[in-house]
CSV table of C-alpha atoms in Angstrom, one decimal:
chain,number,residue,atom,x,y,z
A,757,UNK,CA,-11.5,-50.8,-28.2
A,758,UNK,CA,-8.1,-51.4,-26.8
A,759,UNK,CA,-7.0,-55.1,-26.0
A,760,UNK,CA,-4.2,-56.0,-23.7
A,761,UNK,CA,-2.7,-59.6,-23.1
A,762,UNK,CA,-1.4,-61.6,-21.2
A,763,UNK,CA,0.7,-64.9,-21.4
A,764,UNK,CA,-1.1,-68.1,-20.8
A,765,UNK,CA,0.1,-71.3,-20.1
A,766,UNK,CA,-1.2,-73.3,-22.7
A,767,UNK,CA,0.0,-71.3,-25.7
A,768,UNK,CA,-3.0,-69.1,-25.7
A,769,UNK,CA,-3.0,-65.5,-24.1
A,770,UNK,CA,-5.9,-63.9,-21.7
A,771,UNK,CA,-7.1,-61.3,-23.9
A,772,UNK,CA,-8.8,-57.6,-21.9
A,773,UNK,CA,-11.2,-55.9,-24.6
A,774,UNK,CA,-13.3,-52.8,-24.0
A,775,UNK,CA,-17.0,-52.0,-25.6
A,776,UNK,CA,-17.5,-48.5,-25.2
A,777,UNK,CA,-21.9,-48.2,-25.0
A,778,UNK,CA,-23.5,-44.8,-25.2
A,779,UNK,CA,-26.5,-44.8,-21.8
A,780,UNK,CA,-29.7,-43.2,-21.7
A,781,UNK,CA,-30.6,-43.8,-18.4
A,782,UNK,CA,-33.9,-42.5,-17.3
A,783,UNK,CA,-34.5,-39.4,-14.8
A,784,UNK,CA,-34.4,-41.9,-11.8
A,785,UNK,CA,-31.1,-43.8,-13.0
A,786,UNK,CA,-29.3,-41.1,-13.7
A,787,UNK,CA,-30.3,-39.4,-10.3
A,788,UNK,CA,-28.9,-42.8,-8.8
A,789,UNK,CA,-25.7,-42.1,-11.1
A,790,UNK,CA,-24.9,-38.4,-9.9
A,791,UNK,CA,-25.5,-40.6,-6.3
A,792,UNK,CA,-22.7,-42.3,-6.9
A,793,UNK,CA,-20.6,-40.2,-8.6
A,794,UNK,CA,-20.5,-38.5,-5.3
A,795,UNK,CA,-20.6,-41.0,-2.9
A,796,UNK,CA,-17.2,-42.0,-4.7
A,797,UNK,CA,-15.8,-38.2,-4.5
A,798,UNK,CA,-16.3,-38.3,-1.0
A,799,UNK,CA,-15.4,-41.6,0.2
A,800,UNK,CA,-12.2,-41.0,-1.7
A,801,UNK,CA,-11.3,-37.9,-0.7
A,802,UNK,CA,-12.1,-39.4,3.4
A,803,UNK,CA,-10.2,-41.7,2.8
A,804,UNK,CA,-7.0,-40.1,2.0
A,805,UNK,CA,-7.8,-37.2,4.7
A,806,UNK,CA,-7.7,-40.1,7.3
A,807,UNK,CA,-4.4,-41.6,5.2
A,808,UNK,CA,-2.8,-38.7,5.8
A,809,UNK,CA,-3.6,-37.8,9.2
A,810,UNK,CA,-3.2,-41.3,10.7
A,811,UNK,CA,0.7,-41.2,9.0
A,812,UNK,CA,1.3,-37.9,10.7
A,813,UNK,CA,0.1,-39.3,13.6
A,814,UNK,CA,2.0,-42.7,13.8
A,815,UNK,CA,4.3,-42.7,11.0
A,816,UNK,CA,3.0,-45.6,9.2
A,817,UNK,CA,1.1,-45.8,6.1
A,818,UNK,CA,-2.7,-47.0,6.0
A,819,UNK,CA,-5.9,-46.7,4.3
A,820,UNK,CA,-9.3,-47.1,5.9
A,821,UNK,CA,-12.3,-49.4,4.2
A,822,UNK,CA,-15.4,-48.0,2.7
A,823,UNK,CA,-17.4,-49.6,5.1
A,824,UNK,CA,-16.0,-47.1,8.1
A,825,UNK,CA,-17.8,-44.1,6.9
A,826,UNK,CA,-21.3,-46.3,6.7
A,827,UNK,CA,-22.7,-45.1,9.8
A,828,UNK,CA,-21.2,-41.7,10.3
A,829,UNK,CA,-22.7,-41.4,6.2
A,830,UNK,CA,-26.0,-43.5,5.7
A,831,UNK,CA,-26.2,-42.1,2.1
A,832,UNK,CA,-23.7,-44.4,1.1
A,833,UNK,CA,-25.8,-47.1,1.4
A,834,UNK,CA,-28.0,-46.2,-1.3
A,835,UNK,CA,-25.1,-46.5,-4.0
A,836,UNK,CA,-23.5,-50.0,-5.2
A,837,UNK,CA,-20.8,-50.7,-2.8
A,838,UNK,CA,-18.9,-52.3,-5.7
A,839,UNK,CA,-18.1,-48.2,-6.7
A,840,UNK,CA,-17.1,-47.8,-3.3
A,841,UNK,CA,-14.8,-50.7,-3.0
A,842,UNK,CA,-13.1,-49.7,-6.5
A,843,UNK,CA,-12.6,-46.6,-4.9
A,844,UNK,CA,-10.6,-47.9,-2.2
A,845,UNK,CA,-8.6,-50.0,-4.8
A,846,UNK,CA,-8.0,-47.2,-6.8
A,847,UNK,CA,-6.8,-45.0,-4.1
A,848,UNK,CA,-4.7,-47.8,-3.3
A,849,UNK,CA,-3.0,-48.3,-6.9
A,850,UNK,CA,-2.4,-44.1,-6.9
A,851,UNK,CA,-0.1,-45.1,-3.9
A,852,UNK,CA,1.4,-47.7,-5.3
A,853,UNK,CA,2.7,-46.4,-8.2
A,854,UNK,CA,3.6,-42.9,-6.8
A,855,UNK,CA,5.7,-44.6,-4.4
A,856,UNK,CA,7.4,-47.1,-6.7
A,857,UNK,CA,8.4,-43.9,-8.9
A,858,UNK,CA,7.6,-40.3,-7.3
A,859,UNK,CA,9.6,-38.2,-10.0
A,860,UNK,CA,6.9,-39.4,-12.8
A,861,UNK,CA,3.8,-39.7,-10.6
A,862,UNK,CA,3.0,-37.2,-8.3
A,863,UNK,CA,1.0,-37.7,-4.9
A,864,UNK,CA,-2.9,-38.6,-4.8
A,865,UNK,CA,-4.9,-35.2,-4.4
A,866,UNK,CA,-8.6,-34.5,-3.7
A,867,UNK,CA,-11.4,-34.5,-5.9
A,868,UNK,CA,-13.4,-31.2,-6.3
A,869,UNK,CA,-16.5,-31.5,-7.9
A,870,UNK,CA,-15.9,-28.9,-10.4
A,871,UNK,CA,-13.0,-31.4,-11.8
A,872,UNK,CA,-16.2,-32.4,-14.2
A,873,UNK,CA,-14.4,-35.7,-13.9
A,874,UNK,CA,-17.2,-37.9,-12.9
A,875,UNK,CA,-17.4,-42.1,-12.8
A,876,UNK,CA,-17.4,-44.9,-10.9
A,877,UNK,CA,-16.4,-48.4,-11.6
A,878,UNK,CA,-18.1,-51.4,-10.3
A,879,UNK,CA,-17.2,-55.3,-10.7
A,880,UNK,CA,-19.0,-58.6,-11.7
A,881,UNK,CA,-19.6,-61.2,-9.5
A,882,UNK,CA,-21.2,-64.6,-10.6
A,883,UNK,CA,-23.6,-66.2,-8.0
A,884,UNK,CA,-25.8,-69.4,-8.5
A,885,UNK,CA,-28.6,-67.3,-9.8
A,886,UNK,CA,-26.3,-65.4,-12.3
A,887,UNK,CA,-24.1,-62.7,-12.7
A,888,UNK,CA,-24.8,-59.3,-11.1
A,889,UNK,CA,-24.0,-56.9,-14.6
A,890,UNK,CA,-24.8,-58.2,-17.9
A,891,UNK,CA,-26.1,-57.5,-21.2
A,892,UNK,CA,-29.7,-57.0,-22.4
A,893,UNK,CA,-31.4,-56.9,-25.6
A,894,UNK,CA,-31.1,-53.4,-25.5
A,895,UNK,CA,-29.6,-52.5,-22.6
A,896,UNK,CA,-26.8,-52.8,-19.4
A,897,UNK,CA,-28.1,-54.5,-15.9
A,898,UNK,CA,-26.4,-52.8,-13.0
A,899,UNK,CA,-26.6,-53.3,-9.5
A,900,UNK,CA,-28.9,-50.6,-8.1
A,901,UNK,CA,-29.4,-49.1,-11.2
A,902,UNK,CA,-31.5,-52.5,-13.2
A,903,UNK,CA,-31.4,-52.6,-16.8
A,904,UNK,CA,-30.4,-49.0,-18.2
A,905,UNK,CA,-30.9,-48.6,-22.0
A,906,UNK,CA,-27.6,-48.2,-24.2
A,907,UNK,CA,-26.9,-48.4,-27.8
A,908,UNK,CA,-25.1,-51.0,-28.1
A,909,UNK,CA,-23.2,-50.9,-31.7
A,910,UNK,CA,-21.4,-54.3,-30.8
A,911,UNK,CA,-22.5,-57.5,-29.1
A,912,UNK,CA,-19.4,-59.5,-27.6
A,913,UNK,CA,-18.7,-63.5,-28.3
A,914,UNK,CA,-20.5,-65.6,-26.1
A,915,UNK,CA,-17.1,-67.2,-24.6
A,916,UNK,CA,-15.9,-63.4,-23.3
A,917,UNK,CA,-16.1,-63.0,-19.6
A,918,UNK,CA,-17.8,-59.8,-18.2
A,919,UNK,CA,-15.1,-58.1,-15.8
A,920,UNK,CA,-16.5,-54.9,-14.5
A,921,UNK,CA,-17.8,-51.8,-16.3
A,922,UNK,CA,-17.0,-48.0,-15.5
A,923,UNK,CA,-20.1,-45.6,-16.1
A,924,UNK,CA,-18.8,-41.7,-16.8
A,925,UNK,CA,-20.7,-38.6,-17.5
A,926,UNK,CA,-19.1,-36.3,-20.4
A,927,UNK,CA,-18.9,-32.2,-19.6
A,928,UNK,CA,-21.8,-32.2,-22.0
A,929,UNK,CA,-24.3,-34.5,-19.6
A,930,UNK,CA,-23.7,-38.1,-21.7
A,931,UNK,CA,-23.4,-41.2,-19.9
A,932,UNK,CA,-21.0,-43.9,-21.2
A,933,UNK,CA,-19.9,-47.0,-20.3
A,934,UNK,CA,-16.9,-49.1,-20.7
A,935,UNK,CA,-17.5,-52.4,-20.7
A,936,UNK,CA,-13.8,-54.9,-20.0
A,937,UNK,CA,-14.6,-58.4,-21.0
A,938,UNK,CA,-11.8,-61.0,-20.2
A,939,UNK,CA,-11.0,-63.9,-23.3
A,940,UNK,CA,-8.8,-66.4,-24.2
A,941,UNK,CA,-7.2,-66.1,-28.0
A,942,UNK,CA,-4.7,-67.7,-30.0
A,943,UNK,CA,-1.5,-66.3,-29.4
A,944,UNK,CA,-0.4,-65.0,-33.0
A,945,UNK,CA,2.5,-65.9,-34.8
A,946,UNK,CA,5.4,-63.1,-34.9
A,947,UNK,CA,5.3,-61.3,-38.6
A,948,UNK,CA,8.7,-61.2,-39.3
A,949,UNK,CA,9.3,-57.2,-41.1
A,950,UNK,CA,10.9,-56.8,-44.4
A,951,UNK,CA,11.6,-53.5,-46.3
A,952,UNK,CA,9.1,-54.4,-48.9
A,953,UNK,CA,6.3,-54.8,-45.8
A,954,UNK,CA,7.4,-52.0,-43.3
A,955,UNK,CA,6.4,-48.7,-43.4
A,956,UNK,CA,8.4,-45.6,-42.3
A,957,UNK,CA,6.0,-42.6,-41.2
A,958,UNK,CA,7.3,-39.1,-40.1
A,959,UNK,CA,5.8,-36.4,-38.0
A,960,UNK,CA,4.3,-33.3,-40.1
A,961,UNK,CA,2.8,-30.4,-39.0
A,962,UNK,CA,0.6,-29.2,-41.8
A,963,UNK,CA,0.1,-33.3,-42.8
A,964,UNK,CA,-0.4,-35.5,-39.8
A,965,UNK,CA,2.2,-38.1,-41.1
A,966,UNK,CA,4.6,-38.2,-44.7
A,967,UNK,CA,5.6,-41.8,-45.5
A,968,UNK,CA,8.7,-42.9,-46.6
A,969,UNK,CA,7.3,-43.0,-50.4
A,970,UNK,CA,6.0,-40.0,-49.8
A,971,UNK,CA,2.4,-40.4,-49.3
A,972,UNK,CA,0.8,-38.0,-47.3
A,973,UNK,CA,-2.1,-38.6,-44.8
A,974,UNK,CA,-4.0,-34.5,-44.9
A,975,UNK,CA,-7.0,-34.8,-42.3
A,976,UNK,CA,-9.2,-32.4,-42.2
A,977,UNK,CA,-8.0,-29.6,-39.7
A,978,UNK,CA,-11.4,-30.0,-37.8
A,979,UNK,CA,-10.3,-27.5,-35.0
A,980,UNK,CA,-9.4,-24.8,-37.7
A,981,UNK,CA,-13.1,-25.6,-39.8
A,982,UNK,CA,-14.5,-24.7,-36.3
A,983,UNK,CA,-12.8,-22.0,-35.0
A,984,UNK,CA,-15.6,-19.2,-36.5
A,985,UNK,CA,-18.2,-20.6,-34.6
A,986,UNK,CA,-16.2,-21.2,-31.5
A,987,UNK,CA,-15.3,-17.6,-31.6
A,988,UNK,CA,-19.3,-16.7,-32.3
A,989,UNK,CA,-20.1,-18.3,-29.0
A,990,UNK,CA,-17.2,-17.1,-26.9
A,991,UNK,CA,-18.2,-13.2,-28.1
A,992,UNK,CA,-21.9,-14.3,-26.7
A,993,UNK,CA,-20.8,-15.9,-23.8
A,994,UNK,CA,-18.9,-12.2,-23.3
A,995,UNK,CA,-22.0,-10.5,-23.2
A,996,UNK,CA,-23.8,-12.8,-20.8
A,997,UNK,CA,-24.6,-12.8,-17.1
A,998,UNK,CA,-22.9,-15.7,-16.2
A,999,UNK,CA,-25.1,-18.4,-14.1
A,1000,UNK,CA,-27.7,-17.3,-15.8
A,1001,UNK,CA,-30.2,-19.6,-18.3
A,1002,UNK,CA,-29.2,-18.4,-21.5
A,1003,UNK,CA,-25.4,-18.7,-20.3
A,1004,UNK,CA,-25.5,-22.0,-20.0
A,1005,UNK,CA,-27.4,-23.1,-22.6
A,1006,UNK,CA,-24.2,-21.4,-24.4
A,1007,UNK,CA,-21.7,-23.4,-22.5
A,1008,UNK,CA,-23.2,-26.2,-23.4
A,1009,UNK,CA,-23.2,-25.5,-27.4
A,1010,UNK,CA,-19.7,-24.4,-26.1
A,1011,UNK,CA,-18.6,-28.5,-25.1
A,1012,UNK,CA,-21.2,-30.1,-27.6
A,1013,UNK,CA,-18.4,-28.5,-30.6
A,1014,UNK,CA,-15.9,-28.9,-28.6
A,1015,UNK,CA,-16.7,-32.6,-28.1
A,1016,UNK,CA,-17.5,-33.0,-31.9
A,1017,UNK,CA,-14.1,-32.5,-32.7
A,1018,UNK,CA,-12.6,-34.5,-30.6
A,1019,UNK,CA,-14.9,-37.4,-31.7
A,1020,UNK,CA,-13.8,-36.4,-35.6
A,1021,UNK,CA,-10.3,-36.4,-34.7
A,1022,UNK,CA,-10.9,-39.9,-33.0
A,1023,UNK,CA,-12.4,-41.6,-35.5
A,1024,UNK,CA,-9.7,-40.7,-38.0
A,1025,UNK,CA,-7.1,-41.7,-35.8
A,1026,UNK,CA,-9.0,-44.8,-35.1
A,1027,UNK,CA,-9.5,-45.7,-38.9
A,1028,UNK,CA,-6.5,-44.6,-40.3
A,1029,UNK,CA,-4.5,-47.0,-37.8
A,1030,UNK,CA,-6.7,-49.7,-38.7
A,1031,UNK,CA,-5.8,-49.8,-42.5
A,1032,UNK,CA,-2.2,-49.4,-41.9
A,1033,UNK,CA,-2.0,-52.1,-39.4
A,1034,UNK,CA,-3.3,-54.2,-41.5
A,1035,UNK,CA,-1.6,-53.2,-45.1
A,1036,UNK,CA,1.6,-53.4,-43.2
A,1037,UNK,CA,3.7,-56.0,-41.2
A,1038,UNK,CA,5.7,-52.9,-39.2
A,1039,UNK,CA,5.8,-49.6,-38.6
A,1040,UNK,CA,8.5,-47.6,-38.0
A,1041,UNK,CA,8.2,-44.2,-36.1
A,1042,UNK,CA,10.3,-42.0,-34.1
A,1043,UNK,CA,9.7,-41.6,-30.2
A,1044,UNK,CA,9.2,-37.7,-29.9
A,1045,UNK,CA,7.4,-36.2,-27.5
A,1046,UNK,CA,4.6,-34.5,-28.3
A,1047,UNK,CA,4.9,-32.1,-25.3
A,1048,UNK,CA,8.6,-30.9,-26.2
A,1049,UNK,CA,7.3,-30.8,-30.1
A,1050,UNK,CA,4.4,-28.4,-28.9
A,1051,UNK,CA,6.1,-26.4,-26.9
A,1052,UNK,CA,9.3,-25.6,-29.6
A,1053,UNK,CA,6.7,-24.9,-32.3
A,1054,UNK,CA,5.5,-21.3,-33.5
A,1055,UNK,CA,2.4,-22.9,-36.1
A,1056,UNK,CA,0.3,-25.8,-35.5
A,1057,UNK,CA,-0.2,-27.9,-32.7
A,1058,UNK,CA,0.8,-31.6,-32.3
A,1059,UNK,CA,-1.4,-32.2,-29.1
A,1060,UNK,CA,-4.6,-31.1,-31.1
A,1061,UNK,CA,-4.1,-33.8,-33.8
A,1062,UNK,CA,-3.8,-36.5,-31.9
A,1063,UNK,CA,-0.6,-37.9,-33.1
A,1064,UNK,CA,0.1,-39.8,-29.8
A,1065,UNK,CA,-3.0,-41.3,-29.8
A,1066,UNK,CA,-2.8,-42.2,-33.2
A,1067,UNK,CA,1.0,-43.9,-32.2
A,1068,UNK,CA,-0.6,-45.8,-29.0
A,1069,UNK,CA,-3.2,-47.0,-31.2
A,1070,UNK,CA,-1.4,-48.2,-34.1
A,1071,UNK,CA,0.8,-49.9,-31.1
A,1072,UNK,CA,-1.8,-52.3,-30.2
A,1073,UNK,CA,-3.4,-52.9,-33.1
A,1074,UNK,CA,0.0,-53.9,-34.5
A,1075,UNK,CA,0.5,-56.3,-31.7
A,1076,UNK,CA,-3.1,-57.6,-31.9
A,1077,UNK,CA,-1.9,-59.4,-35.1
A,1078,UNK,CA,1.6,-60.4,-34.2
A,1079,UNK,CA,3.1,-57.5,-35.8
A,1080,UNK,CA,5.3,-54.3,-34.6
A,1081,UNK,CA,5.6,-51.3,-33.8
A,1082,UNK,CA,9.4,-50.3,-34.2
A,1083,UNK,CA,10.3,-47.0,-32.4
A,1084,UNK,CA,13.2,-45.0,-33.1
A,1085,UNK,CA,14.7,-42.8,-30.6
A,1086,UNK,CA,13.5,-39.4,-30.2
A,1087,UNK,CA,17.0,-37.5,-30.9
A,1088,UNK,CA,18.1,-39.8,-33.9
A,1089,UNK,CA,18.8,-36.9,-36.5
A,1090,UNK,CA,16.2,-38.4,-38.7
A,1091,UNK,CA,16.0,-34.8,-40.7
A,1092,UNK,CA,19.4,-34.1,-41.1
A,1093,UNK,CA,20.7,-37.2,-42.5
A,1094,UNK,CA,21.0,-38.3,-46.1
A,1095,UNK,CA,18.7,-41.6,-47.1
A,1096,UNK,CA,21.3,-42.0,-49.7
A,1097,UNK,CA,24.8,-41.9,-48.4
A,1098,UNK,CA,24.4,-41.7,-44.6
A,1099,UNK,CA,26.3,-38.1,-44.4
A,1100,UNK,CA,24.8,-36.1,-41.4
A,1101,UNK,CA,24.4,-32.2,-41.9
A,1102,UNK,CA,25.0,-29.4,-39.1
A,1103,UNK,CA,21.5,-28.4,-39.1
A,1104,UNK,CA,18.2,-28.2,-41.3
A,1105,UNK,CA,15.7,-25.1,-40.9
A,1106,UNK,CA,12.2,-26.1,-40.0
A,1107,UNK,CA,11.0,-24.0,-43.0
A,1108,UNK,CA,13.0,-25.7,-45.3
A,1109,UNK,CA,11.1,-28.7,-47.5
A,1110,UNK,CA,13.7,-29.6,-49.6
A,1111,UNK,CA,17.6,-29.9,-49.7
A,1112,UNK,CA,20.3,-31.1,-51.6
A,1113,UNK,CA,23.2,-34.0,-49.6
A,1114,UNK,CA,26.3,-31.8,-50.1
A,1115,UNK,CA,28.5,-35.1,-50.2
A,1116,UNK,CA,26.5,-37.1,-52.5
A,1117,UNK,CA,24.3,-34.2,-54.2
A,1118,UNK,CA,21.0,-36.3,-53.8
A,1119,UNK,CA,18.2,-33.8,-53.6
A,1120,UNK,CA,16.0,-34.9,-51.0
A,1121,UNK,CA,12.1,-33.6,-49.7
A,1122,UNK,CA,12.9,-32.4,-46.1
A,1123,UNK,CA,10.1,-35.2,-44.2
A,1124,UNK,CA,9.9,-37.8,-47.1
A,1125,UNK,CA,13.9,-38.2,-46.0
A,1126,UNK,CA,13.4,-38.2,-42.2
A,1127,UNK,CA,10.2,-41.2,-42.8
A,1128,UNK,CA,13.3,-43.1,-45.2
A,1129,UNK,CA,15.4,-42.8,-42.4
A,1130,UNK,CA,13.4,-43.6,-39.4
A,1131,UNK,CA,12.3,-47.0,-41.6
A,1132,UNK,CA,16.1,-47.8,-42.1
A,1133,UNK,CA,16.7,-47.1,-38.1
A,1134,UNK,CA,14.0,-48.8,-37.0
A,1135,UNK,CA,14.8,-52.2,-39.2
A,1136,UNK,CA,18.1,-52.0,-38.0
A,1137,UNK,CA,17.1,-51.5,-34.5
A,1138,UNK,CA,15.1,-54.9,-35.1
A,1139,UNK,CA,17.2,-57.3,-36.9
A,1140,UNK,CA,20.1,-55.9,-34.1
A,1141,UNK,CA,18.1,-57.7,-31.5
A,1142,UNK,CA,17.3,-61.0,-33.5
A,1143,UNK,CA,21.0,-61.5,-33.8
A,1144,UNK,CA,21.7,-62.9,-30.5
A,1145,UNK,CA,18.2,-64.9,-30.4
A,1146,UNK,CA,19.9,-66.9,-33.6
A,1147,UNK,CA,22.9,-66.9,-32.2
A,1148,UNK,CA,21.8,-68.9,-29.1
């Protein structure tokens, strides 16, 4: 669940929250689904074929509607044309941005079908005799589609606003749905961060995070509990015809592990950042990238243990209740300077977990320093920009 706001005028703030349900749609509805899943991979990719033969042909930039194709393509009128629509706005939006910055977002491609990336997003509308999605008793109603069973582990307030839901099928064959409901909540009051109430966290390979008291947060390596099994069913796969029955019944014990990690890895990341957003009234953490981190590393590997995600989600749980998140920059020498006295060494070996300031002789643990550090930086950072606010 990840909220976004908005400023209102009235002192309160237009709040976005996402239920994510799990779908068991029946043989019929999910038949409809793989409809539309395709119905959206080919009105997309027809529509920016035509895009970019029209600009070669006149120089100017334009993207046909949904309703073009109708006739040439009857099938697309068995599908919601709400997916269709989002389709066009989405196409649209890729533009968008990839113009407004084309060294960071590159040009809108095709959609294969192998991708394995299929969804489709459809809007609610609110007509005299009710809405077209809402919530059941035990279930979603869609247009088309009619009530499809979910689990639904949370019900929403009765004053959120239903905004449009996105159905996606998993590699494994699961349906899901997001479900964005609009609100309107109290803006909170900004926590002011002291040094007693902020808390410093530092990258770590073989730990997830090392605070500045030292704490340590040691997850389960999930991937590394797993990896004798993965490599069972890869030396099976091996000897398989591939295509064939067996094969894929493999392949898919193959994603179902693969997907039960990630969904362990998730909910630590998800419960972890919940208790320290609300122990704490900052956190401070150093912008690294978790690319450049992978790539320069020989052991582990940041991008399978979800420290980004567990940064973005601290970020807006943070901000949910008025509180920070204070990042550092990425090339502050965190690691080689001295918590004590300030004094900044030449350079610190990676293998190294403990050394000694040679100005001040403070003997420091290698990431317990950097997490001390980052804190300092990032309170600094903060009260820097208060300054002129008082000032004025």
């Amino acid at each position: 669940m990840k909220p976004t706001k908005h400023p209102a005028q009235d002192g309160r703030s237009v709040q976005y929250t996402t239920l994510k349900v799990r779908l068991y749609p029946s043989p019929e509805e999910a038949e409809l689904f793989e409809k539309t899943f395709g119905c959206c991979r080919y009105i997309w990719n027809r529509m920016l074929a035509d895009q970019q033969r029209f600009y070669d042909e006149t120089g100017a930039f334009f993207i046909p509607s949904p309703a073009k194709y109708k006739k040439e393509a009857p099938f697309l009128t068995e599908v919601d044309s709400q997916a269709l629509i989002q389709e066009h706005n989405k196409l649209s939006q890729a533009f968008r941005v990839f113009f407004k910055d084309p060294d960071h977002f590159r040009h809108p491609r095709f959609k294969r079908k192998k991708d394995d990336r299929d969804s489709f997003t459809a809007c609610n509308h609110e007509f005299p005799s009710g809405p077209t999605i809402y919530l059941t008793e035990d279930g979603v109603r869609m247009t088309k589609a009619g009530i499809v069973r979910a689990r639904l582990h949370r019900r929403p307030q009765a004053w959120w606003k239903l905004k449009r839901i996105t159905v996606n099928r998993t590699r494994t064959g699961k349906y899901y749905c997001s479900i964005l409901y609009e609100c309107r909540a109290r803006t909170p009051e900004p926590v002011v961060p002291t040094e007693e109430t902020t808390l410093g966290l530092q990258y770590s390979v073989p730990h997830f995070y090392v605070t500045d008291s030292g704490a340590m947060a040691d997850p389960p390596h999930w991937l590394k509990q797993s990896e004798e099994r993965l490599a069972e069913i890869q030396r099976r796969l091996a000897r398989m015809q591939p295509g064939s029955k067996n094969y894929r019944e493999q392949v898919q014990k193959y994603r179902l592990l693969h997907e039960h990690i990630a969904n362990q890895r998730k909910d630590f990341i998800h419960k972890e950042s919940r208790r320290i957003a609300n122990a704490w009234s900052a956190v401070c953490m150093r912008a690294d990238s978790m690319e450049d981190i992978s790539r320069n590393l020989t052991l582990g590997s940041p991008l399978d243990a979800g420290y980004g995600a567990f940064r973005e989600c601290l970020r807006y749980k943070l901000a949910r209740q008025g509180k920070q998140l204070l990042l550092v920059d990425r090339y502050f020498p965190s690691t080689r300077t001295c918590s004590a006295c300030g004094a900044v060494r030449e350079a610190v070996s990676a293998r190294e977990t403990r050394w000694t300031c040679p100005q001040c002789g403070a003997v420091h643990r290698r990431e317990a320093n950097a997490a001390k550090n980052i804190k300092n930086q990032g309170l600094a950072q903060y009260f820097k920009t208060q300054e002129p606010r008082r000032s004025a």
